[in-house]
Amino acid sequence: MPDVLTPIQRHRNMAAIHSFSTKPEQKLRHALWHQGFRYRVNDKRLPGKPDLVLPKYHTVVFVHGCFWHGHKDCKYYTVPETNKAFWVAKVARNQERDQEVWRKLEAKGWSVIIVWECQLKKAKLEETIDRVAGEIVRNGEAYRAAQEERKKAREEYRRERKERKEREQSLLEEVKSL
Ligand SMILES: [Zn+2]
């Protein structure tokens, strides 16, 4: 970041970069699409407006910019010397928001995958795509297994209720016939 910009100019620049659908994210998206994964992009109905939503796998993916979201021990997260306190506070706020979004999504039963932008650089792209695809599939299996469990529990409950009613009914009839 050149320090010739005023903080406001820099802020505007970064906001513009931030909101733009970045190329590395598209690479990930296209690779997943080619592998047969189907998703919605920037779904506003879910907390945090996830970058990708895969309903079938009950999974969302966020691609996080290393600087904006403060990727720990990453060379792309270096706080500018000018206005250091401002940037540290800004990133800390983003991280708090990320965690809040994560909690809300998990409370609704969604699995959350975080991909850092540095993991989409050429040298790591393939490895990252494999990792994400694997996680999506595992999340989908876990989701279906959980649904299956809930279904079984519901059936069990219905069966017990039916049996109890039948017992009550036959008791009533016994009483009546006395
Ligand atoms: Zn990073």
PDB file of N, CA and C and ligand atoms in Angstrom, residues 66 71 74 118, ligand 1:
ATOM      1  N   CYS A  66      -6.957 -11.751   3.117  1.00  0.00           N
ATOM      2  CA  CYS A  66      -6.023 -11.923   4.243  1.00  0.00           C
ATOM      3  C   CYS A  66      -5.849 -10.636   5.034  1.00  0.00           C
ATOM      4  N   HIS A  71      -5.652 -12.536   8.475  1.00  0.00           N
ATOM      5  CA  HIS A  71      -5.166 -13.917   8.429  1.00  0.00           C
ATOM      6  C   HIS A  71      -3.900 -14.042   9.271  1.00  0.00           C
ATOM      7  N   CYS A  74       0.104 -14.643   8.283  1.00  0.00           N
ATOM      8  CA  CYS A  74       0.121 -14.616   6.817  1.00  0.00           C
ATOM      9  C   CYS A  74       0.880 -13.370   6.364  1.00  0.00           C
ATOM     10  N   CYS A 118      -4.912 -16.065   0.178  1.00  0.00           N
ATOM     11  CA  CYS A 118      -3.555 -16.549  -0.118  1.00  0.00           C
ATOM     12  C   CYS A 118      -3.573 -18.030  -0.483  1.00  0.00           C
TER      13      CYS A 118
HETATM   14 ZN    ZN B   1      -3.354 -15.356   3.979  1.00  0.00          ZN
END
